[in-house]
Short mmCIF file of C-alpha atoms and ligand atoms in Angstrom, two decimals:
data_model
loop_
_atom_site.label_atom_id
_atom_site.label_comp_id
_atom_site.label_asym_id
_atom_site.label_seq_id
_atom_site.Cartn_x
_atom_site.Cartn_y
_atom_site.Cartn_z
CA MET A 234 56.60 62.62 172.21
CA SER A 235 55.66 59.80 174.37
CA ASP A 236 57.72 58.04 176.60
CA ARG A 237 55.40 55.05 176.25
CA SER A 238 56.60 52.91 173.21
CA ASP A 239 54.07 50.62 173.58
CA THR A 240 51.02 52.69 172.80
CA VAL A 241 49.86 55.58 170.70
CA ASN A 242 50.27 59.11 171.87
CA ARG A 243 48.18 60.20 174.86
CA TYR A 244 47.72 63.68 173.49
CA PRO A 245 47.74 65.24 169.73
CA PHE A 246 50.49 67.66 170.89
CA SER A 247 53.81 67.48 172.61
CA ILE A 248 55.54 69.94 174.99
CA PRO A 249 55.14 73.57 174.26
CA TYR A 250 57.58 76.08 174.20
CA GLY A 251 57.97 79.15 176.28
CA TRP A 252 59.33 80.34 180.00
CA PHE A 253 58.52 77.77 182.65
CA ALA A 254 59.29 77.80 186.32
CA VAL A 255 61.73 74.88 187.26
CA CYS A 256 62.30 75.96 191.10
CA GLU A 257 62.06 78.79 193.40
CA PRO A 258 65.16 80.95 193.95
CA ASP A 259 65.44 79.99 197.58
CA ASP A 260 66.00 76.21 196.28
CA LEU A 261 69.38 77.21 194.84
CA THR A 262 71.87 78.23 197.24
CA VAL A 263 75.32 80.01 196.11
CA GLY A 264 77.85 77.00 195.16
CA ALA A 265 75.15 74.29 195.03
CA THR A 266 73.86 72.26 192.57
CA LYS A 267 70.54 70.78 192.26
CA ALA A 268 69.04 67.86 189.95
CA LEU A 269 65.85 68.68 188.16
CA TYR A 270 63.39 66.61 185.35
CA TYR A 271 61.38 68.83 183.22
CA PHE A 272 60.63 68.52 179.45
CA GLY A 273 61.42 64.70 179.40
CA THR A 274 65.03 65.89 180.12
CA HIS A 275 67.43 65.28 183.19
CA LEU A 276 68.65 68.80 184.07
CA VAL A 277 71.04 70.57 186.41
CA ALA A 278 70.37 74.18 188.10
CA TRP A 279 73.37 75.72 189.79
CA ARG A 280 73.95 79.21 191.73
CA ASP A 281 77.33 80.96 190.53
CA GLU A 282 79.53 82.98 193.14
CA HIS A 283 77.81 85.89 191.42
CA GLY A 284 74.37 84.80 192.36
CA ALA A 285 73.33 84.17 188.89
CA ALA A 286 71.37 81.01 188.63
CA HIS A 287 71.92 78.51 185.60
CA VAL A 288 70.29 75.48 184.27
CA MET A 289 71.41 72.90 181.69
CA ASP A 290 71.31 69.32 180.78
CA ALA A 291 72.59 67.16 183.34
CA PHE A 292 74.81 64.87 181.81
CA CYS A 293 78.43 65.48 181.52
CA PRO A 294 79.53 64.90 177.85
CA HIS A 295 82.59 62.75 178.97
CA LEU A 296 81.15 59.92 180.39
CA GLY A 297 77.74 60.77 181.42
CA ALA A 298 77.64 61.73 185.07
CA HIS A 299 74.77 63.68 186.18
CA LEU A 300 75.96 66.73 187.26
CA GLY A 301 73.25 67.48 189.67
CA HIS A 302 74.05 64.61 192.02
CA GLY A 303 77.52 65.47 193.44
CA GLY A 304 78.58 68.22 191.27
CA THR A 305 80.15 71.22 192.58
CA VAL A 306 80.38 74.75 191.61
CA SER A 307 83.56 76.75 191.34
CA GLY A 308 83.60 80.34 190.81
CA CYS A 309 81.39 80.59 187.99
CA GLU A 310 81.91 77.26 186.79
CA ILE A 311 80.42 74.06 187.26
CA VAL A 312 82.45 70.70 188.01
CA CYS A 313 81.76 67.37 187.26
CA PRO A 314 81.81 64.87 190.12
CA PHE A 315 83.29 61.85 188.18
CA HIS A 316 86.51 63.11 186.60
CA GLY A 317 86.46 66.83 187.54
CA TRP A 318 85.91 68.47 183.84
CA GLN A 319 84.62 71.55 184.32
CA PHE A 320 81.91 73.96 182.20
CA ASP A 321 81.39 77.36 182.13
CA ALA A 322 77.67 78.45 182.46
CA GLU A 323 77.37 78.23 178.23
CA GLY A 324 78.39 74.96 178.65
CA SER A 325 81.73 74.96 177.10
CA ASN A 326 84.45 72.57 178.83
CA THR A 327 86.92 75.04 180.15
CA ASN A 328 89.28 72.43 182.04
CA ILE A 329 90.25 68.90 182.08
CA PRO A 330 92.51 68.70 185.34
CA TYR A 331 94.65 65.65 184.27
CA SER A 332 95.01 67.06 180.51
CA ASP A 333 96.55 70.47 179.01
CA ARG A 334 93.89 70.68 176.53
CA THR A 335 90.07 71.07 176.73
CA ASN A 336 87.66 69.12 174.65
CA GLY A 337 85.92 71.69 172.13
CA ARG A 338 83.26 69.04 171.08
CA ALA A 339 82.39 68.58 174.77
CA ARG A 340 79.41 71.03 174.98
CA ILE A 341 76.36 70.87 177.51
CA ARG A 342 72.91 72.44 176.22
CA THR A 343 71.98 75.52 178.71
CA TYR A 344 69.04 77.01 179.07
CA PRO A 345 68.18 80.73 179.27
CA THR A 346 67.37 81.23 183.04
CA ILE A 347 65.87 84.00 184.90
CA GLU A 348 64.45 84.79 188.49
CA ARG A 349 61.12 86.83 188.51
CA ASN A 350 57.98 86.71 190.00
CA GLY A 351 59.20 84.26 192.92
CA PHE A 352 60.21 81.53 190.22
CA THR A 353 63.49 80.57 188.73
CA MET A 354 62.09 80.17 184.99
CA VAL A 355 64.06 78.76 181.94
CA TRP A 356 63.26 79.16 178.27
CA TYR A 357 62.36 75.95 176.96
CA HIS A 358 62.33 75.42 173.05
CA PRO A 359 62.52 71.75 171.38
CA GLU A 360 64.71 73.03 168.99
CA GLU A 361 66.66 75.33 170.90
CA GLN A 362 65.37 78.39 169.31
CA PRO A 363 65.88 81.74 171.79
CA PRO A 364 63.27 83.44 173.63
CA ARG A 365 60.28 84.98 171.85
CA TRP A 366 59.51 87.06 174.55
CA GLU A 367 60.51 88.54 178.02
CA VAL A 368 58.69 87.74 181.32
CA ALA A 369 56.73 90.44 182.48
CA ASP A 370 56.74 91.60 186.01
CA VAL A 371 53.82 90.99 188.11
CA ALA A 372 53.09 94.46 190.12
CA GLU A 373 51.90 92.87 193.00
CA VAL A 374 54.65 90.69 193.82
CA THR A 375 57.01 93.48 194.54
CA SER A 376 54.52 96.32 195.41
CA GLY A 377 54.72 96.06 199.15
CA ASP A 378 50.89 96.31 199.12
CA PHE A 379 50.64 92.21 198.97
CA SER A 380 51.40 90.09 201.50
CA GLY A 381 52.60 86.75 200.46
CA PRO A 382 53.68 84.30 198.86
CA LYS A 383 52.16 81.30 200.29
CA ARG A 384 53.04 78.74 198.11
CA THR A 385 51.63 75.02 197.21
CA SER A 386 52.67 73.01 194.24
CA HIS A 387 50.65 69.88 192.51
CA THR A 388 51.70 67.19 190.20
CA VAL A 389 49.22 65.92 187.59
CA LYS A 390 49.21 63.13 185.15
CA ALA A 391 47.73 65.35 182.43
CA ALA A 392 49.25 67.81 179.49
CA ILE A 393 49.96 71.17 180.47
CA GLN A 394 47.57 72.31 177.65
CA GLU A 395 44.61 70.20 178.75
CA MET A 396 44.65 71.66 182.75
CA ALA A 397 45.23 75.47 181.24
CA GLU A 398 41.87 74.87 179.17
CA ASN A 399 40.19 75.00 182.45
CA SER A 400 40.67 78.71 182.61
CA VAL A 401 37.91 78.89 180.04
CA ASP A 402 35.61 76.50 181.07
CA SER A 403 33.19 78.44 183.13
CA ALA A 404 30.20 75.84 183.25
CA HIS A 405 32.43 73.35 185.40
CA PHE A 406 32.62 75.47 188.44
CA ARG A 407 29.17 74.30 189.30
CA TYR A 408 29.58 70.56 188.75
CA VAL A 409 32.88 69.85 189.64
CA HIS A 410 33.53 72.79 192.38
CA HIS A 411 29.99 72.97 193.69
CA THR A 412 29.93 76.88 193.34
CA ALA A 413 26.55 78.53 193.91
CA GLU A 414 27.59 80.96 191.20
CA VAL A 415 29.58 80.54 187.85
CA PRO A 416 31.73 83.34 186.63
CA GLU A 417 30.55 85.27 183.54
CA ILE A 418 33.21 85.64 180.98
CA GLU A 419 32.89 89.21 179.67
CA ARG A 420 35.73 89.13 177.27
CA TYR A 421 38.52 86.76 176.42
CA GLU A 422 41.36 88.14 173.88
CA THR A 423 44.68 87.12 172.79
CA ASP A 424 47.58 89.12 171.65
CA GLY A 425 50.71 87.10 170.94
CA HIS A 426 51.92 85.06 173.71
CA VAL A 427 49.28 86.65 175.99
CA ALA A 428 45.60 85.82 176.57
CA GLU A 429 43.26 87.74 178.71
CA MET A 430 40.19 86.74 180.21
CA ARG A 431 37.57 89.23 182.05
CA SER A 432 34.84 87.76 184.05
CA SER A 433 32.54 88.71 186.75
CA GLN A 434 31.51 86.46 189.73
CA LYS A 435 28.75 87.09 192.40
CA PHE A 436 30.34 85.87 195.53
CA PRO A 437 27.66 85.09 198.22
CA THR A 438 28.46 86.36 201.62
CA PRO A 439 26.74 86.49 205.17
CA ARG A 440 25.73 89.74 204.47
CA GLY A 441 24.60 89.27 200.70
CA VAL A 442 25.66 88.71 197.46
CA VAL A 443 28.68 90.68 196.58
CA ASP A 444 29.58 91.67 192.91
CA GLY A 445 33.25 90.46 192.09
CA ARG A 446 36.02 89.91 189.45
CA ILE A 447 38.03 87.10 188.24
CA ASP A 448 40.69 88.36 185.95
CA THR A 449 43.16 86.09 184.44
CA THR A 450 46.16 86.77 182.23
CA SER A 451 48.16 83.92 180.46
CA LEU A 452 51.64 84.92 179.55
CA GLY A 453 52.68 82.16 177.58
CA PRO A 454 51.87 78.48 178.67
CA GLY A 455 53.95 78.64 181.67
CA LEU A 456 53.05 81.59 183.56
CA GLY A 457 49.80 83.21 184.68
CA THR A 458 47.92 85.42 187.10
CA VAL A 459 44.50 85.34 188.32
CA ARG A 460 43.29 88.45 190.22
CA PHE A 461 40.12 87.98 192.32
CA SER A 462 38.38 91.38 193.56
CA GLY A 463 35.31 92.04 195.17
CA ILE A 464 35.50 91.11 198.58
CA ILE A 465 39.27 91.00 199.31
CA ASP A 466 41.68 91.61 196.58
CA THR A 467 43.97 88.41 196.20
CA LEU A 468 46.12 87.51 193.59
CA LEU A 469 47.20 83.81 192.28
CA VAL A 470 50.44 83.49 190.24
CA THR A 471 50.38 80.09 188.46
CA ALA A 472 53.47 78.63 187.22
CA SER A 473 52.99 75.49 185.09
CA THR A 474 55.63 73.24 183.80
CA PRO A 475 55.63 69.90 181.74
CA ILE A 476 57.88 67.42 183.44
CA ASP A 477 57.14 65.41 180.28
CA ALA A 478 54.38 65.69 177.59
CA GLU A 479 51.64 64.11 179.87
CA THR A 480 52.73 65.23 183.09
CA THR A 481 52.59 68.64 184.66
CA GLN A 482 53.68 70.47 187.80
CA VAL A 483 51.71 73.33 188.89
CA ARG A 484 52.99 75.74 191.24
CA PHE A 485 50.80 78.50 192.99
CA SER A 486 52.18 81.58 194.69
CA PHE A 487 49.03 83.45 196.72
CA TYR A 488 48.97 86.76 197.49
CA VAL A 489 46.57 89.11 199.57
CA ARG A 490 46.25 92.59 199.72
CA SER A 491 47.61 93.43 203.36
CA LEU A 492 44.57 94.24 205.41
CA GLY A 493 46.53 96.25 208.37
CA ASP A 494 46.37 93.34 210.77
CA ALA A 495 48.96 90.84 209.83
CA SER A 496 47.10 87.68 211.33
CA THR A 497 43.72 88.76 209.56
CA THR A 498 45.69 88.80 205.89
CA SER A 499 47.83 85.69 206.65
CA SER A 500 44.38 83.69 207.82
CA VAL A 501 42.77 85.09 204.57
CA GLY A 502 45.88 83.92 202.49
CA GLU A 503 45.22 80.43 204.34
CA ALA A 504 41.87 80.39 203.35
CA PHE A 505 42.21 81.47 199.76
CA ALA A 506 45.04 78.76 199.34
CA ALA A 507 43.02 75.91 200.93
CA GLU A 508 39.93 76.72 198.34
CA VAL A 509 41.86 77.20 195.38
CA ASP A 510 43.96 73.91 196.40
CA LYS A 511 40.53 72.27 197.01
CA GLN A 512 39.26 73.20 193.65
CA PHE A 513 42.44 72.04 191.97
CA GLY A 514 42.14 68.72 193.74
CA GLU A 515 38.49 68.30 192.51
CA ASP A 516 39.54 69.04 188.92
CA THR A 517 42.70 66.49 189.16
CA PRO A 518 40.52 63.21 188.54
CA ILE A 519 38.65 64.99 185.59
CA TRP A 520 42.13 65.84 184.01
CA GLU A 521 43.66 62.84 184.57
CA HIS A 522 40.87 60.08 183.32
CA LYS A 523 39.73 62.23 180.18
CA ALA A 524 40.07 61.99 176.71
CA HIS A 525 41.15 65.13 174.85
CA LEU A 526 38.56 65.63 171.93
CA VAL A 527 39.94 67.52 169.18
CA ARG A 528 36.34 68.48 167.73
CA PRO A 529 34.31 68.84 171.14
CA ALA A 530 30.62 69.10 170.98
CA LEU A 531 30.08 72.56 172.56
CA ALA A 532 26.85 74.49 173.97
CA ASP A 533 26.38 77.74 172.69
CA THR A 534 27.07 79.02 176.24
CA ASP A 535 30.29 77.47 176.66
CA GLY A 536 33.46 79.52 177.17
CA PRO A 537 36.07 80.15 174.34
CA PHE A 538 37.39 77.01 174.08
CA MET A 539 38.44 76.73 170.40
CA LYS A 540 39.73 80.49 170.55
CA PHE A 541 41.93 79.22 173.82
CA ARG A 542 43.00 76.06 171.70
CA LYS A 543 44.03 78.39 168.76
CA TRP A 544 45.80 80.65 170.75
CA TYR A 545 47.71 77.67 172.58
CA SER A 546 48.77 76.02 169.25
CA GLN A 547 51.28 78.99 168.57
CA PHE A 548 53.29 77.29 171.18
CA TYR A 549 54.18 73.75 169.53
CA VAL A 550 56.72 73.33 166.93
CA GLU A 551 54.67 70.59 165.17
CA PRO A 552 51.27 71.24 164.11
CA VAL A 553 48.63 69.59 166.31
CA SER A 554 47.81 66.23 165.33
CA ASP A 555 44.49 65.64 163.49
CA GLU A 556 45.17 61.93 162.77
CA ARG A 557 42.66 60.82 165.27
CA THR A 558 39.88 63.01 167.07
CA VAL A 559 39.87 61.16 170.28
CA PHE A 560 42.90 60.76 172.54
CA PRO A 561 42.05 58.72 175.43
CA PRO A 562 44.26 58.02 178.57
CA PRO A 563 45.62 54.57 178.77
CA TYR A 564 44.55 51.73 180.72
CA TRP A 565 45.62 52.20 183.99
CA PRO A 566 44.70 49.15 186.09
CA ASP A 567 45.95 51.04 189.24
CA LYS A 568 43.74 54.03 188.57
CA MET A 569 40.58 52.17 188.09
CA ASP A 570 39.19 52.65 191.70
CA GLU A 571 40.88 55.78 192.50
CA SER A 572 38.34 58.01 194.32
CA PRO A 573 38.44 61.68 194.05
CA ALA A 574 39.40 62.00 197.71
CA LYS A 575 42.27 59.75 197.43
CA ALA A 576 43.42 61.89 194.21
CA THR A 577 43.26 65.23 196.27
CA ALA A 578 45.61 63.54 198.78
CA SER A 579 48.26 63.34 196.15
CA ALA A 580 48.51 67.07 195.95
CA ARG A 581 51.74 68.04 197.55
CA HIS A 582 51.91 70.99 199.60
CA GLY A 583 54.73 73.60 199.88
CA GLN A 584 55.39 75.80 202.63
CA SER A 585 54.20 79.25 203.24
S1 FES B 257 81.82 62.05 183.44
FE1 FES B 257 82.15 64.36 183.68
S2 FES B 257 84.35 64.22 183.96
FE2 FES B 257 84.12 62.07 183.45
FE1 FE2 B 258 38.68 73.86 187.97
#
């Protein structure tokens, strides 16, 4: 699904299904509404008087007002700013203030919503099928042994799958990120919605090379953890959300195993976040300008790209298109002169 009607599809795949972060719990205060846009869809999020978060389609079925712009919350229902119609958390019309009857056909699509691991997440499925898995707890987030999160956020003009493929691409570290060592993938295994990669990495330090590890777990297309160990244990929780089929927002939460001294822990966290964000900024122009090749020409020592793609393909309702083998970006006159430095500057940083 593309919103460009004048050209062919940017990618051979559409928006995957899964659990995706749409905001952070602090973004939603009790009784407030918030306008959102993900999955190529205008949405409204709101928090009821019991503290539960809800996400639903934005437009009131009466005459189309956006419930996230002026909508209010009354108890456990949302009230339209235009003519005061009221809807419950299931999206049913419960009150029309100037009529004795409700409208049974006036329903709003709702999305299963949970708050876990520091994110407000919704289950998105293009055909509105119910959740196929639960979102697992990331132990370190609540353990008390780790400090954080420090948060950042980036928006990239690339499909969510295209960016996720970076996780199996060990060779690019040397060329894009100029790291002295590249991670060595020991194991890449998939099981249902979970994909796990175990890799070892040598970290050069002033006192010599330290053996470390980078272990990545993907919990469906929307949530992942990257655990770095060797020098200092750090955890990166990644939440990737399709804004539409060719635009993705990535939220990072950084955690550091507490070092006893709060200011040292926090400066390690800052440095960790800065390095990951720098690398993300280096990847961004590659993602935005690259073609998606259905049949890439791989080296025998490349990472498990095709295994990754096969795992990822389970999250699409429509089969991945094979009508073409090359899916280039559109011609973007405004992007022709963009330098990597400029692209990096477009990354938006959240607050710690
Ligand atoms: S448009 Fe929502 S009540 Fe009329
Ligand atoms: Fe990268």
